Amino acid sequence: MSGLTTADAFTAGAFTAAEAAAWIRRAAELVSADADRLTRLDAAIGDGDHGLNLDRGFAAAVEALPGGVPPGRVLIAAGRAIVSKTGGASGPLYGTALRRAGKALGDTEEASAAQLGEALTAAVTGIRELGGAQPGDKTMLDALTPAAEAFAASAEQGVPAAARAALEAAEQGAEATVPLVARKGRASYLGERSAGHLDPGAASSVLLLRALADVTATSLSAPGPTET
Amino acid sequence: MVGIVIVSHSRLLAEGTAELARAMGVGKAVVEAAGGALDGGLGTSLDLVERAVAAADGGDGVLLLADLGSSVLTAKFVLEEHEGEAVLADAPLVEGAVAAASAAAAGADLAAVRAAAESAHDLRKH
């Protein structure tokens, strides 16, 4: 089932192409498992297609995962597939995030926690520039901005701990979107009636951070290469 | 000549806007439609936008006009890879497309075609 070869085997402590690919695969699993919940959240304040769209987009990203390239290239290829197949606004937003993260990683084969933190910050900046939203607008940025900050702040403790901190910050940030009034996207047409609902984009962002925490916890905490 | 691309969630809206803009561009303007999802339904297709930009590119730059939401975001995603050669107009779709096509057909450069599209904000209906 896994397309990984021994040459791609996880290297303890660094974020490699194998982990970039594992991150996208795990994200696709989590999005697929939660697709109905995301769509229900979106139906409350959006156009009710977020789960379906992202499920299709991440499935395409898994299909498009390239071999024999550095982790940055893996993320760029996944992002492009997500834009191509997602259909909604979340496609170009997540696609830009992954492309910016991938470009920030450059051609490095093994990214350190600090480099991955910079890549996540670049991803968040990309989303902000593309969509024009700010934290507090009830969007995915409310989960992703604190997540990137938490990752960077915990980078010294290594990728697994930083990813765990990022996940916790994302969960808190997403939860904090519930009382907010939406100021971006289709939910903003609802005005005050958008308050009282969890933002679906923030909810899906939590899944992406959970995927990163999951894959780095199992691979980077292990003493050697992981057999699958 | 500057080429023009109309990005819309709807194939019909993109093609209709392109048709109108071509007519107002005195038949010379290059206006490509990138409307709907790949299967023809409502949505935005990265592949259709990229194909339209390539088809509209005659070497003098491409101006994109988009309707809303994911059309705008997908257009911007494509533009990140075409910095300087292609730009997105901050303009109303129909009025902007007509103004841009007229300017492009008259031989205006990319900055002037974009300015023509964006001046369509001033076309009041009351």
Tab-separated table of C-alpha atoms in Angstrom:
chain	number	residue	atom	x	y	z
A	1	MET	CA	0.000	0.000	0.000
A	2	SER	CA	2.817	2.394	0.878
A	3	GLY	CA	4.809	3.734	-2.043
A	4	LEU	CA	7.823	4.328	0.161
A	5	THR	CA	11.075	2.635	-0.682
A	6	THR	CA	13.972	2.018	1.666
A	7	ALA	CA	15.682	5.037	0.128
A	8	ASP	CA	12.803	7.140	1.430
A	9	ALA	CA	12.963	5.645	4.916
A	10	PHE	CA	12.413	8.101	7.736
A	11	THR	CA	15.484	9.782	9.101
A	12	ALA	CA	15.255	10.339	12.834
A	13	GLY	CA	14.888	14.008	13.745
A	14	ALA	CA	14.476	15.528	10.289
A	15	PHE	CA	11.483	16.100	8.052
A	16	THR	CA	12.115	14.209	4.826
A	17	ALA	CA	10.245	13.478	1.597
A	18	ALA	CA	8.921	10.305	3.207
A	19	GLU	CA	7.341	12.306	5.979
A	20	ALA	CA	5.983	14.960	3.645
A	21	ALA	CA	4.249	12.178	1.715
A	22	ALA	CA	3.084	10.497	4.923
A	23	TRP	CA	1.669	13.839	6.098
A	24	ILE	CA	-0.431	14.211	2.945
A	25	ARG	CA	-1.600	10.583	3.150
A	26	ARG	CA	-2.591	10.938	6.792
A	27	ALA	CA	-4.326	14.261	6.065
A	28	ALA	CA	-6.304	12.566	3.298
A	29	GLU	CA	-7.354	9.808	5.742
A	30	LEU	CA	-8.453	12.292	8.395
A	31	VAL	CA	-10.299	14.505	5.896
A	32	SER	CA	-12.048	11.465	4.445
A	33	ALA	CA	-13.076	10.222	7.896
A	34	ASP	CA	-14.401	13.678	8.823
A	35	ALA	CA	-15.798	14.695	5.427
A	36	ASP	CA	-19.418	14.487	6.575
A	37	ARG	CA	-18.716	16.590	9.664
A	38	LEU	CA	-16.908	19.251	7.595
A	39	THR	CA	-19.756	19.346	5.117
A	40	ARG	CA	-22.310	19.704	7.951
A	41	LEU	CA	-20.313	22.585	9.437
A	42	ASP	CA	-20.172	24.219	6.011
A	43	ALA	CA	-23.881	23.680	5.404
A	44	ALA	CA	-24.593	25.792	8.515
A	45	ILE	CA	-22.755	28.907	7.328
A	46	GLY	CA	-21.374	28.205	3.829
A	47	ASP	CA	-22.402	26.318	0.739
A	48	GLY	CA	-22.200	22.848	2.252
A	49	ASP	CA	-19.485	21.271	0.172
A	50	HIS	CA	-16.300	21.662	2.203
A	51	GLY	CA	-15.900	18.030	3.284
A	52	LEU	CA	-16.782	16.623	-0.115
A	53	ASN	CA	-14.453	19.069	-1.891
A	54	LEU	CA	-11.478	18.523	0.385
A	55	ASP	CA	-11.927	14.754	0.372
A	56	ARG	CA	-11.679	14.832	-3.417
A	57	GLY	CA	-8.753	17.262	-3.323
A	58	PHE	CA	-6.658	15.302	-0.830
A	59	ALA	CA	-7.409	12.006	-2.571
A	60	ALA	CA	-6.012	13.619	-5.736
A	61	ALA	CA	-3.002	14.850	-3.776
A	62	VAL	CA	-2.224	11.300	-2.623
A	63	GLU	CA	-2.433	10.107	-6.230
A	64	ALA	CA	-0.081	12.905	-7.313
A	65	LEU	CA	2.636	12.303	-4.700
A	66	PRO	CA	5.946	12.214	-6.571
A	67	GLY	CA	8.883	9.981	-5.698
A	68	GLY	CA	12.572	10.824	-5.739
A	69	VAL	CA	12.157	14.526	-4.958
A	70	PRO	CA	12.872	16.554	-1.810
A	71	PRO	CA	10.082	17.207	0.737
A	72	GLY	CA	9.422	20.712	-0.582
A	73	ARG	CA	8.649	19.301	-4.032
A	74	VAL	CA	6.301	16.735	-2.480
A	75	LEU	CA	4.296	19.516	-0.836
A	76	ILE	CA	4.193	21.645	-4.016
A	77	ALA	CA	2.917	18.694	-6.080
A	78	ALA	CA	0.282	17.882	-3.466
A	79	GLY	CA	-0.836	21.520	-3.360
A	80	ARG	CA	-1.246	21.679	-7.103
A	81	ALA	CA	-3.384	18.524	-7.128
A	82	ILE	CA	-5.525	19.944	-4.334
A	83	VAL	CA	-6.213	23.151	-6.290
A	84	SER	CA	-6.920	21.130	-9.404
A	85	LYS	CA	-9.493	18.834	-7.831
A	86	THR	CA	-10.992	20.592	-4.807
A	87	GLY	CA	-13.232	23.026	-6.658
A	88	GLY	CA	-14.069	25.406	-3.794
A	89	ALA	CA	-12.142	28.320	-2.320
A	90	SER	CA	-10.336	26.021	0.120
A	91	GLY	CA	-8.502	24.444	-2.860
A	92	PRO	CA	-6.424	27.473	-3.862
A	93	LEU	CA	-5.994	28.432	-0.201
A	94	TYR	CA	-4.551	25.072	0.869
A	95	GLY	CA	-2.763	24.758	-2.475
A	96	THR	CA	-1.050	28.085	-1.934
A	97	ALA	CA	-0.179	27.096	1.633
A	98	LEU	CA	1.506	23.904	0.461
A	99	ARG	CA	3.255	25.625	-2.434
A	100	ARG	CA	4.624	28.375	-0.198
A	101	ALA	CA	5.693	25.813	2.417
A	102	GLY	CA	7.361	23.746	-0.285
A	103	LYS	CA	9.186	26.738	-1.709
A	104	ALA	CA	10.350	27.738	1.769
A	105	LEU	CA	11.861	24.262	2.202
A	106	GLY	CA	13.665	24.667	-1.126
A	107	ASP	CA	15.738	21.699	-2.221
A	108	THR	CA	16.670	20.546	1.267
A	109	GLU	CA	16.368	16.766	1.657
A	110	GLU	CA	16.074	16.836	5.438
A	111	ALA	CA	14.368	19.846	6.980
A	112	SER	CA	15.050	20.681	10.606
A	113	ALA	CA	12.243	21.632	12.986
A	114	ALA	CA	13.237	25.288	12.592
A	115	GLN	CA	13.052	25.014	8.784
A	116	LEU	CA	9.678	23.305	8.971
A	117	GLY	CA	8.508	26.086	11.293
A	118	GLU	CA	9.569	28.688	8.744
A	119	ALA	CA	7.755	26.739	6.038
A	120	LEU	CA	4.541	26.705	8.091
A	121	THR	CA	4.865	30.453	8.668
A	122	ALA	CA	5.313	30.951	4.907
A	123	ALA	CA	2.201	28.828	4.318
A	124	VAL	CA	0.128	30.987	6.653
A	125	THR	CA	1.437	34.169	5.029
A	126	GLY	CA	0.455	32.757	1.631
A	127	ILE	CA	-3.099	32.085	2.774
A	128	ARG	CA	-3.368	35.566	4.253
A	129	GLU	CA	-2.099	37.200	1.053
A	130	LEU	CA	-4.314	35.126	-1.222
A	131	GLY	CA	-7.561	35.402	0.697
A	132	GLY	CA	-7.007	38.777	2.328
A	133	ALA	CA	-8.341	37.553	5.695
A	134	GLN	CA	-6.909	38.399	9.100
A	135	PRO	CA	-7.033	36.436	12.343
A	136	GLY	CA	-10.458	36.989	13.912
A	137	ASP	CA	-12.312	36.903	10.577
A	138	LYS	CA	-13.592	33.349	11.327
A	139	THR	CA	-11.482	31.530	8.771
A	140	MET	CA	-8.838	28.790	8.605
A	141	LEU	CA	-6.311	31.460	9.627
A	142	ASP	CA	-7.754	31.445	13.144
A	143	ALA	CA	-6.474	27.877	13.509
A	144	LEU	CA	-3.369	28.110	11.320
A	145	THR	CA	-1.867	31.373	12.586
A	146	PRO	CA	-1.532	30.277	16.236
A	147	ALA	CA	-0.471	26.815	15.038
A	148	ALA	CA	2.462	28.178	13.027
A	149	GLU	CA	3.451	30.420	15.919
A	150	ALA	CA	3.313	27.533	18.385
A	151	PHE	CA	5.352	25.318	16.064
A	152	ALA	CA	8.078	27.950	15.693
A	153	ALA	CA	8.113	28.606	19.437
A	154	SER	CA	8.556	24.878	20.188
A	155	ALA	CA	10.927	24.073	17.324
A	156	GLU	CA	13.879	23.648	19.684
A	157	GLN	CA	12.157	20.604	21.164
A	158	GLY	CA	12.119	18.875	17.781
A	159	VAL	CA	9.494	18.238	15.124
A	160	PRO	CA	7.202	15.859	17.078
A	161	ALA	CA	6.880	18.207	20.083
A	162	ALA	CA	6.493	21.267	17.865
A	163	ALA	CA	3.838	19.530	15.784
A	164	ARG	CA	1.991	18.548	18.964
A	165	ALA	CA	2.111	22.167	20.199
A	166	ALA	CA	0.892	23.364	16.798
A	167	LEU	CA	-2.022	20.926	16.912
A	168	GLU	CA	-3.074	22.110	20.362
A	169	ALA	CA	-2.895	25.752	19.266
A	170	ALA	CA	-4.915	24.960	16.145
A	171	GLU	CA	-7.601	23.197	18.192
A	172	GLN	CA	-7.904	26.173	20.530
A	173	GLY	CA	-7.898	28.617	17.621
A	174	ALA	CA	-10.603	26.688	15.782
A	175	GLU	CA	-12.765	26.455	18.892
A	176	ALA	CA	-12.414	30.223	19.334
A	177	THR	CA	-14.064	30.782	15.916
A	178	VAL	CA	-17.442	29.630	17.291
A	179	PRO	CA	-18.620	33.009	18.683
A	180	LEU	CA	-17.033	35.043	15.867
A	181	VAL	CA	-18.945	36.800	13.097
A	182	ALA	CA	-17.554	35.842	9.678
A	183	ARG	CA	-15.924	38.619	7.698
A	184	LYS	CA	-14.647	36.605	4.713
A	185	GLY	CA	-16.090	34.159	2.230
A	186	ARG	CA	-19.662	33.068	1.797
A	187	ALA	CA	-20.340	32.939	5.547
A	188	SER	CA	-19.828	36.717	5.681
A	189	TYR	CA	-23.118	37.149	3.792
A	190	LEU	CA	-24.843	35.806	6.919
A	191	GLY	CA	-23.508	38.602	9.130
A	192	GLU	CA	-24.434	38.089	12.798
A	193	ARG	CA	-26.112	34.769	11.998
A	194	SER	CA	-22.681	33.257	11.318
A	195	ALA	CA	-21.903	33.494	15.063
A	196	GLY	CA	-22.391	30.307	17.093
A	197	HIS	CA	-20.892	27.988	14.486
A	198	LEU	CA	-17.427	26.443	14.216
A	199	ASP	CA	-15.739	27.635	11.033
A	200	PRO	CA	-15.365	24.671	8.643
A	201	GLY	CA	-12.037	25.919	7.274
A	202	ALA	CA	-10.623	26.162	10.785
A	203	ALA	CA	-11.950	22.647	11.446
A	204	SER	CA	-10.218	21.208	8.383
A	205	SER	CA	-7.013	23.045	9.292
A	206	VAL	CA	-7.002	21.211	12.625
A	207	LEU	CA	-7.084	17.926	10.691
A	208	LEU	CA	-4.000	18.928	8.698
A	209	LEU	CA	-2.120	19.783	11.894
A	210	ARG	CA	-3.315	16.531	13.486
A	211	ALA	CA	-1.978	14.651	10.484
A	212	LEU	CA	1.422	16.310	10.911
A	213	ALA	CA	1.459	15.516	14.621
A	214	ASP	CA	0.418	11.907	13.943
A	215	VAL	CA	3.050	11.136	11.331
A	216	THR	CA	5.916	12.867	13.090
A	217	ALA	CA	5.035	11.262	16.432
A	218	THR	CA	5.256	7.783	14.937
A	219	SER	CA	8.261	8.356	12.683
A	220	LEU	CA	10.495	10.943	14.298
A	221	SER	CA	10.162	9.636	17.834
A	222	ALA	CA	11.218	6.171	16.679
A	223	PRO	CA	14.907	5.310	17.020
A	224	GLY	CA	15.318	4.076	13.432
A	225	PRO	CA	13.577	3.597	10.097
A	226	THR	CA	9.942	2.565	10.311
A	227	GLU	CA	8.937	-0.716	8.685
A	228	THR	CA	5.551	-0.643	7.008
B	1	MET	CA	-2.040	42.539	-28.214
B	2	VAL	CA	-2.914	41.991	-24.558
B	3	GLY	CA	-5.060	38.878	-24.121
B	4	ILE	CA	-8.020	38.647	-21.766
B	5	VAL	CA	-9.275	35.696	-19.717
B	6	ILE	CA	-12.707	35.523	-18.119
B	7	VAL	CA	-12.803	33.237	-15.051
B	8	SER	CA	-16.230	32.331	-13.745
B	9	HIS	CA	-17.937	29.586	-11.760
B	10	SER	CA	-20.270	29.191	-14.714
B	11	ARG	CA	-19.256	28.084	-18.200
B	12	LEU	CA	-22.193	30.008	-19.653
B	13	LEU	CA	-21.351	33.178	-17.740
B	14	ALA	CA	-17.698	33.043	-18.833
B	15	GLU	CA	-18.545	32.342	-22.467
B	16	GLY	CA	-21.298	34.946	-22.567
B	17	THR	CA	-19.073	37.579	-21.020
B	18	ALA	CA	-16.284	36.694	-23.461
B	19	GLU	CA	-18.721	36.888	-26.374
B	20	LEU	CA	-19.900	40.333	-25.312
B	21	ALA	CA	-16.354	41.570	-24.688
B	22	ARG	CA	-15.160	40.311	-28.081
B	23	ALA	CA	-17.990	42.144	-29.804
B	24	MET	CA	-17.250	45.350	-27.924
B	25	GLY	CA	-13.548	44.886	-28.645
B	26	VAL	CA	-14.407	45.494	-32.306
B	27	GLY	CA	-13.854	41.836	-33.090
B	28	LYS	CA	-10.098	41.979	-32.643
B	29	ALA	CA	-9.622	41.429	-28.936
B	30	VAL	CA	-8.498	37.973	-27.804
B	31	VAL	CA	-10.891	36.966	-25.025
B	32	GLU	CA	-10.718	33.411	-23.651
B	33	ALA	CA	-13.354	31.907	-21.362
B	34	ALA	CA	-12.436	29.720	-18.380
B	35	GLY	CA	-15.804	28.911	-16.892
B	36	GLY	CA	-17.079	26.135	-14.677
B	37	ALA	CA	-15.510	22.928	-13.476
B	38	LEU	CA	-13.783	20.500	-15.845
B	39	ASP	CA	-16.983	18.419	-16.086
B	40	GLY	CA	-18.931	21.483	-17.228
B	41	GLY	CA	-20.746	21.986	-13.901
B	42	LEU	CA	-20.446	25.002	-11.627
B	43	GLY	CA	-17.006	25.544	-10.115
B	44	THR	CA	-13.531	26.736	-10.968
B	45	SER	CA	-10.980	24.631	-12.790
B	46	LEU	CA	-7.263	25.233	-12.414
B	47	ASP	CA	-6.649	23.397	-15.690
B	48	LEU	CA	-9.170	25.500	-17.634
B	49	VAL	CA	-7.725	28.744	-16.244
B	50	GLU	CA	-4.175	27.703	-17.157
B	51	ARG	CA	-5.244	26.665	-20.661
B	52	ALA	CA	-7.094	29.944	-21.176
B	53	VAL	CA	-4.085	31.997	-20.016
B	54	ALA	CA	-1.836	30.091	-22.429
B	55	ALA	CA	-4.327	30.564	-25.276
B	56	ALA	CA	-4.728	34.291	-24.577
B	57	ASP	CA	-0.998	34.937	-24.289
B	58	GLY	CA	0.221	36.576	-27.491
B	59	GLY	CA	3.406	37.869	-25.891
B	60	ASP	CA	2.074	41.218	-24.659
B	61	GLY	CA	0.601	39.994	-21.382
B	62	VAL	CA	-2.727	38.648	-20.165
B	63	LEU	CA	-5.407	40.341	-18.067
B	64	LEU	CA	-7.679	38.098	-16.001
B	65	LEU	CA	-11.135	39.011	-14.758
B	66	ALA	CA	-12.840	36.744	-12.222
B	67	ASP	CA	-16.354	36.619	-10.801
B	68	LEU	CA	-15.964	35.764	-7.087
B	69	GLY	CA	-14.725	33.391	-4.391
B	70	SER	CA	-12.773	30.441	-5.729
B	71	SER	CA	-12.575	31.993	-9.225
B	72	VAL	CA	-10.620	34.907	-7.788
B	73	LEU	CA	-8.450	32.631	-5.638
B	74	THR	CA	-7.750	30.184	-8.476
B	75	ALA	CA	-6.846	33.068	-10.802
B	76	LYS	CA	-4.422	34.385	-8.182
B	77	PHE	CA	-2.953	30.898	-7.694
B	78	VAL	CA	-2.196	30.723	-11.424
B	79	LEU	CA	-0.792	34.259	-11.468
B	80	GLU	CA	1.833	33.452	-8.841
B	81	GLU	CA	3.574	31.443	-11.553
B	82	HIS	CA	3.211	34.186	-14.202
B	83	GLU	CA	4.463	37.214	-12.306
B	84	GLY	CA	4.551	40.336	-14.476
B	85	GLU	CA	3.121	38.662	-17.604
B	86	ALA	CA	-0.405	38.163	-16.312
B	87	VAL	CA	-2.421	40.147	-13.789
B	88	LEU	CA	-5.871	40.035	-12.217
B	89	ALA	CA	-8.102	43.087	-12.626
B	90	ASP	CA	-9.964	44.351	-9.570
B	91	ALA	CA	-13.030	45.019	-11.672
B	92	PRO	CA	-16.685	44.099	-12.144
B	93	LEU	CA	-16.786	41.126	-14.511
B	94	VAL	CA	-18.950	42.270	-17.429
B	95	GLU	CA	-18.188	45.987	-17.451
B	96	GLY	CA	-14.515	45.289	-16.803
B	97	ALA	CA	-14.283	42.724	-19.601
B	98	VAL	CA	-15.880	45.066	-22.121
B	99	ALA	CA	-13.625	47.964	-21.134
B	100	ALA	CA	-10.530	45.743	-21.188
B	101	ALA	CA	-11.375	44.273	-24.605
B	102	SER	CA	-11.905	47.725	-26.062
B	103	ALA	CA	-8.573	48.940	-24.714
B	104	ALA	CA	-6.752	45.773	-25.817
B	105	ALA	CA	-8.190	45.983	-29.344
B	106	ALA	CA	-6.982	49.595	-29.503
B	107	GLY	CA	-3.441	48.392	-28.788
B	108	ALA	CA	-3.120	49.439	-25.135
B	109	ASP	CA	-0.405	47.764	-23.034
B	110	LEU	CA	-1.129	45.505	-20.058
B	111	ALA	CA	-1.119	48.310	-17.478
B	112	ALA	CA	-3.492	50.396	-19.585
B	113	VAL	CA	-5.825	47.458	-20.280
B	114	ARG	CA	-5.927	46.728	-16.564
B	115	ALA	CA	-6.634	50.396	-15.794
B	116	ALA	CA	-9.449	50.379	-18.364
B	117	ALA	CA	-11.001	47.312	-16.694
B	118	GLU	CA	-10.686	48.814	-13.231
B	119	SER	CA	-12.176	52.135	-14.361
B	120	ALA	CA	-15.388	50.167	-14.951
B	121	HIS	CA	-16.019	50.613	-11.210
B	122	ASP	CA	-17.037	54.161	-12.090
B	123	LEU	CA	-19.804	53.127	-14.511
B	124	ARG	CA	-22.772	53.986	-12.299
B	125	LYS	CA	-26.266	52.805	-13.166
B	126	HIS	CA	-28.005	55.527	-11.163
